[in-house]
Short mmCIF file of C-alpha atoms in Angstrom, two decimals:
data_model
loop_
_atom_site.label_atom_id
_atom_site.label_comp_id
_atom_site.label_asym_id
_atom_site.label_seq_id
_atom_site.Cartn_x
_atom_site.Cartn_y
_atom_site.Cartn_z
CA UNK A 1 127.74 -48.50 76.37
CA UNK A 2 124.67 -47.56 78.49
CA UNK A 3 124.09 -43.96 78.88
CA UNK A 4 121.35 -41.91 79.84
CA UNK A 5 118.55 -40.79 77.40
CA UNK A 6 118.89 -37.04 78.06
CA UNK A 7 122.75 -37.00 77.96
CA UNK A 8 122.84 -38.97 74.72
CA UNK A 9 120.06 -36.01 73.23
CA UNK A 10 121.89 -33.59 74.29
CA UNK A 11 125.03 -34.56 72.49
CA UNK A 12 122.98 -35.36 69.61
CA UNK A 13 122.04 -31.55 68.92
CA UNK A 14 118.49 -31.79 70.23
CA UNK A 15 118.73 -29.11 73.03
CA UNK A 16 120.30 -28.84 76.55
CA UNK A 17 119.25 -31.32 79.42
CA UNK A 18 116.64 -28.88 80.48
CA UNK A 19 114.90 -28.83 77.05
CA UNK A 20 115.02 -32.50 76.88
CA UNK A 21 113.25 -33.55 79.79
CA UNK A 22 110.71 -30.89 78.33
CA UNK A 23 110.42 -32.62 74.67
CA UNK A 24 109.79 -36.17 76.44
CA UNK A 25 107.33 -35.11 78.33
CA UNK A 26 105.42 -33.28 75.07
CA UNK A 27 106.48 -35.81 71.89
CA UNK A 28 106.43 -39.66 71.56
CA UNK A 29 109.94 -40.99 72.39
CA UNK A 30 109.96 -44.70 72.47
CA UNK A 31 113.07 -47.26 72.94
CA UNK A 32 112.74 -50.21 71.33
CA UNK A 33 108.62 -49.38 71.16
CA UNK A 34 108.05 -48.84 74.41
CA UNK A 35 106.99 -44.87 75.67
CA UNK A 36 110.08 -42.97 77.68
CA UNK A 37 109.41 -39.76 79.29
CA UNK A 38 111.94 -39.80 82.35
CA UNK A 39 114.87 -38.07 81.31
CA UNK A 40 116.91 -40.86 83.69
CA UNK A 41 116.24 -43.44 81.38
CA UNK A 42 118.93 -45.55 80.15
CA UNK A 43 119.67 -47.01 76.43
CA UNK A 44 122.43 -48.61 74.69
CA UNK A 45 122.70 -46.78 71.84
CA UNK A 46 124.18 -49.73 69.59
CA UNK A 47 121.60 -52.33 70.74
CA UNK A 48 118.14 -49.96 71.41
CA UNK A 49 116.24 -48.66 68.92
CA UNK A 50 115.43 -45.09 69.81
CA UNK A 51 112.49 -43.32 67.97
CA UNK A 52 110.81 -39.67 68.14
CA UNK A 53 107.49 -39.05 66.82
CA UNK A 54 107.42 -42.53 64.90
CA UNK A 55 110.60 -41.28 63.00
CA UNK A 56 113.76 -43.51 64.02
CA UNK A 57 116.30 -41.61 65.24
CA UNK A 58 120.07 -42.25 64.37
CA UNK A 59 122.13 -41.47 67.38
CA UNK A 60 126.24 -40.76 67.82
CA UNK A 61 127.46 -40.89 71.91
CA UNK A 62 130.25 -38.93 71.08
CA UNK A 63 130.73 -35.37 69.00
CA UNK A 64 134.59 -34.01 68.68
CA UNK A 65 134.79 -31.07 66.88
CA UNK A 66 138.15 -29.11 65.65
CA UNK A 67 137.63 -25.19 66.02
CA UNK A 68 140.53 -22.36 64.51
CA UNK A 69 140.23 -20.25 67.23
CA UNK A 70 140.65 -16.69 66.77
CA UNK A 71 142.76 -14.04 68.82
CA UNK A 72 139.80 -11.87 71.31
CA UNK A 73 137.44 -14.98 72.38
CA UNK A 74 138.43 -16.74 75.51
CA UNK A 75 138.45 -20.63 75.78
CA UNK A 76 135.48 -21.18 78.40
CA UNK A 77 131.88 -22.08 78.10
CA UNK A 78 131.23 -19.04 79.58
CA UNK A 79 132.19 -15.40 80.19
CA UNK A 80 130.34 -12.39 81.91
CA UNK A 81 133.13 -9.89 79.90
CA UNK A 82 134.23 -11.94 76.97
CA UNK A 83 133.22 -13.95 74.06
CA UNK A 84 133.80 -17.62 74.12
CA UNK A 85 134.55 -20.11 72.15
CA UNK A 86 131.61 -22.41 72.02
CA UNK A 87 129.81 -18.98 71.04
CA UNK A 88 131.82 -19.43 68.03
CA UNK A 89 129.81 -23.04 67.01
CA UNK A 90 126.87 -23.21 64.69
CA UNK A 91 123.76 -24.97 65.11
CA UNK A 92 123.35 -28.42 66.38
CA UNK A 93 126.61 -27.91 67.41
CA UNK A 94 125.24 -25.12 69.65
CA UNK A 95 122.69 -26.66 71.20
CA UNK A 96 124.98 -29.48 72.05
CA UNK A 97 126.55 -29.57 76.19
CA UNK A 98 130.41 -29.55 74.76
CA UNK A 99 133.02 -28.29 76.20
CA UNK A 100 137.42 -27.80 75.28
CA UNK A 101 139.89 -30.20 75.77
CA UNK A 102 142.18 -27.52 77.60
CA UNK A 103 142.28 -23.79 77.30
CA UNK A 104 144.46 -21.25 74.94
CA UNK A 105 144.52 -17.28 76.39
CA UNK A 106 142.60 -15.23 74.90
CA UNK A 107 145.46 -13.90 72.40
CA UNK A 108 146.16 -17.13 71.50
CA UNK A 109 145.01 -18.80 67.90
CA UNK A 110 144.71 -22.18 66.62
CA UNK A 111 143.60 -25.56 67.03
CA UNK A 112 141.20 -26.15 69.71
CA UNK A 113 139.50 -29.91 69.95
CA UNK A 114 136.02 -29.52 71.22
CA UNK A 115 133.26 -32.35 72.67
CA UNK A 116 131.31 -34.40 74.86
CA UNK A 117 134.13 -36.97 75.93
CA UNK A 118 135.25 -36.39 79.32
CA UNK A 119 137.75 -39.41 79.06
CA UNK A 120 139.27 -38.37 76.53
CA UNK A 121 139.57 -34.89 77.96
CA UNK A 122 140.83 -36.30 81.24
CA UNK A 123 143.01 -38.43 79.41
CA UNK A 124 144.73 -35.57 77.00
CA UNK A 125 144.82 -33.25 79.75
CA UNK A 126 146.31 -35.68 82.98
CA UNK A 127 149.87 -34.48 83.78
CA UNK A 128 151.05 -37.60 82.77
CA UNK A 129 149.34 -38.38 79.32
CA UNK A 130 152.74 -36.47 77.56
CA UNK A 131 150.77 -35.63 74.37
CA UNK A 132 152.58 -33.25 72.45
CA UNK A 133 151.58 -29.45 71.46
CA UNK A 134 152.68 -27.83 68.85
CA UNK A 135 153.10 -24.21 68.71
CA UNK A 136 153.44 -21.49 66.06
CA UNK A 137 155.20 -18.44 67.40
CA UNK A 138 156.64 -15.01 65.84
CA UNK A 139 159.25 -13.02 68.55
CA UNK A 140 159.62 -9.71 69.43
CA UNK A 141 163.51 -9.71 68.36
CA UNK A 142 165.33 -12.14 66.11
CA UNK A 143 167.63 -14.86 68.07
CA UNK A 144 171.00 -14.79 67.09
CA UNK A 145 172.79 -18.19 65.61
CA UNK A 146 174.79 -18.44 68.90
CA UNK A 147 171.49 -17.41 71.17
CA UNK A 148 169.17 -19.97 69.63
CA UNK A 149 171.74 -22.74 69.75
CA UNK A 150 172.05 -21.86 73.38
CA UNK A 151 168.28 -22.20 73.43
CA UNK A 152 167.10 -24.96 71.81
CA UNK A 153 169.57 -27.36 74.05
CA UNK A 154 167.95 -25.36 77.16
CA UNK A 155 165.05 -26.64 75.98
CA UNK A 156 165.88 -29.84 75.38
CA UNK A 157 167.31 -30.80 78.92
CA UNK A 158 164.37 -28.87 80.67
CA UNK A 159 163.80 -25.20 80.76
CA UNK A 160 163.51 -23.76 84.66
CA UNK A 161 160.56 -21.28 85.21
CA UNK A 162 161.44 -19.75 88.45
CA UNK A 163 162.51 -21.42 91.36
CA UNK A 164 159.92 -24.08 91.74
CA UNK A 165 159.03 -25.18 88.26
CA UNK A 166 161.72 -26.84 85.35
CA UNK A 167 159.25 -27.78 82.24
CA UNK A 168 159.71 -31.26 81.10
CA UNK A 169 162.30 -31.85 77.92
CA UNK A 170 160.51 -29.27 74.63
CA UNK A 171 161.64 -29.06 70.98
CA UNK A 172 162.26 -25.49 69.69
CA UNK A 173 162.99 -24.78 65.85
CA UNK A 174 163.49 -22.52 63.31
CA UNK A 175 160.58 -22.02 60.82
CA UNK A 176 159.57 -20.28 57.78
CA UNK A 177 156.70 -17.49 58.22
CA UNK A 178 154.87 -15.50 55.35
CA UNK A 179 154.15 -12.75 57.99
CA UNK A 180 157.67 -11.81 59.28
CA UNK A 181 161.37 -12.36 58.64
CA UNK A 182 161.97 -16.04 59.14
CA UNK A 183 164.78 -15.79 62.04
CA UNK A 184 161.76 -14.52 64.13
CA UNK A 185 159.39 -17.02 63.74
CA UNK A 186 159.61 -20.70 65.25
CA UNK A 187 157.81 -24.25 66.32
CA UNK A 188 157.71 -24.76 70.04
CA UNK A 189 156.99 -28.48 70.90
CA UNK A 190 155.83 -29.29 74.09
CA UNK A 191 154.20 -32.06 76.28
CA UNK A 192 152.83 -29.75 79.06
CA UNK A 193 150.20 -27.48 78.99
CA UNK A 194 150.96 -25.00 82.26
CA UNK A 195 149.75 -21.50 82.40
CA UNK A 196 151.05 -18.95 79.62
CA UNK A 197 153.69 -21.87 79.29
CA UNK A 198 155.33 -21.15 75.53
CA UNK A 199 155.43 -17.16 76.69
CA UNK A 200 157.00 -18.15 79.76
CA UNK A 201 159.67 -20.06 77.76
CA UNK A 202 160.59 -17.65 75.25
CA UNK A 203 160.61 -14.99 77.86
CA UNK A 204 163.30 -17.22 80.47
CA UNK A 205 164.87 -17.17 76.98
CA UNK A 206 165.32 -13.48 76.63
CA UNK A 207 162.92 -13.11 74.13
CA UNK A 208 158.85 -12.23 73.77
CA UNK A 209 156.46 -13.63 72.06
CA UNK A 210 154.32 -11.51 70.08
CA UNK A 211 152.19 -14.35 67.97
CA UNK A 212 151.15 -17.73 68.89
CA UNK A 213 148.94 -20.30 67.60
CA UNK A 214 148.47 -24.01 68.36
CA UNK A 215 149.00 -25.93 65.25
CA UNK A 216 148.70 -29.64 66.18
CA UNK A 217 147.74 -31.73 69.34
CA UNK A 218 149.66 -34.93 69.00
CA UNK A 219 149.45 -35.98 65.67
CA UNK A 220 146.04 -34.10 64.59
CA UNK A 221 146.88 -30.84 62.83
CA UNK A 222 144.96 -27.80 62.16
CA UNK A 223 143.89 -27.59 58.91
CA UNK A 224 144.69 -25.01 57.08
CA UNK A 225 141.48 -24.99 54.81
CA UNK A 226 139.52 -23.94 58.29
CA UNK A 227 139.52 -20.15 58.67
CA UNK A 228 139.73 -18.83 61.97
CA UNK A 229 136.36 -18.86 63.82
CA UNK A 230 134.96 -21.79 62.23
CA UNK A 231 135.00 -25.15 63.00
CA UNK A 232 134.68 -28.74 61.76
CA UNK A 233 133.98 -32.15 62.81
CA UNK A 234 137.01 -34.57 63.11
CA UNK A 235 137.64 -37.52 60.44
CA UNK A 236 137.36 -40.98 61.83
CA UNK A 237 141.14 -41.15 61.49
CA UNK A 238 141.61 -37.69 63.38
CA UNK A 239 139.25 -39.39 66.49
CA UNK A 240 140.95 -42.52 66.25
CA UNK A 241 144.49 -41.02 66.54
CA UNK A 242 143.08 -39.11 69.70
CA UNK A 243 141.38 -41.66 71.23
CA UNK A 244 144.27 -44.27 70.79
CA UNK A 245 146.57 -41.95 72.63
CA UNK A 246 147.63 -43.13 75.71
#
């Protein structure tokens, strides 16, 4: 794959765009021995050799990173009155031009997939791609046997949200919770990813939701080693099972 010199810095942790064009103009960047300083050159990272400052450099196209997100931060690369998320990364991470694969509010915890791969992105986010979310969720009242029967098969054949909207076919189950009695907490599966869509649910429901995290996108789970706020790259098996999705 052919991709530009700057872009492929950039996600390699060596600054933003702007700082690149900067260090080619001031080191010694050579591909395959020969002097680059136009950030608009192109390379094929599996065929070129790429070298700074006579040092060899070992270069990845592609960063995905999973991040625990905590409650208060908002998912956005930036805010003028909140934190963000990729605020939340440590160095080269940092320095690297990532963004989210989708968004969770800002009261929302969990698994967030971060990176550089806008097809993947496109392709995890496009109405149609029908990759499953997985939700966490505590409720402000406790359904009763008879109310969550009732609402688990609304689920199933397609909860309506207002006039205009019916979601597509979710799984809702009981759970067990350390932080609550377990008929109020629950696993909301769903293949959409509209606007404050599990709250809207529970809500057309006759319930509230008072906790919610995002514990798994598809079949890549948040691990629960990973406090919240930190982050960690993906295993080769946790990229391949996202890139494979179709």
């Amino acid at each position: 794959m052919v991709v530009r010199i700057d872009k492929i810095l950039a996600a390699n942790g060596l600054g933003s765009r702007k700082d690149i064009r900067r260090l080619l103009r001031k080191e010694d960047f050579r591909i395959n021995g020969t002097r680059v300083t136009d950030a608009g050159t192109l390379l094929d990272p599996e065929h070129d050799a790429l070298s700074r400052n006579g040092e060899t450099l070992h270069l990845r196209t592609c960063c995905y990173l999973m991040l625990n997100k905590p409650a208060g931060v908002v998912t956005s690369t930036a805010d003028p009155l909140h934190s963000t998320v990729m605020e939340l990364l440590p160095p080269p991470f940092s320095a690297m031009e990532l963004f989210p694969i989708g968004r969770l509010d800002l009261d929302t915890e969990g698994l967030l997939i971060i990176t550089n791969d806008g097809a993947l992105t496109h392709r995890l986010t496009a109405p149609k791609s029908a990759c499953i979310k997985s939700y966490y969720l505590e409720t402000a009242e406790p359904f009763t046997e008879n109310a969550f029967t009732a609402a688990r098969i609304a689920c199933a054949e397609g909860l309506p949200l207002g006039k205009n909207f019916t979601c597509l076919p979710a799984t809702f189950e009981r759970t067990t919770s350390q932080r609550v009695k377990t008929e109020w907490a629950f696993l909301m599966h769903i293949c959409e990813g509209k606007y404050h869509q599990v709250k809207k649910m529970v809500k057309a429901l006759g319930n509230e939701v008072v906790y919610l995290k995002r514990i798994a996108m598809g079949d890549v789970t948040l691990d629960p080693q990973l406090p919240a706020g930190s982050c960690r790259e993906l295993t080769p098996d946790e990229i391949s099972i996202l890139t494979s999705h179709n």
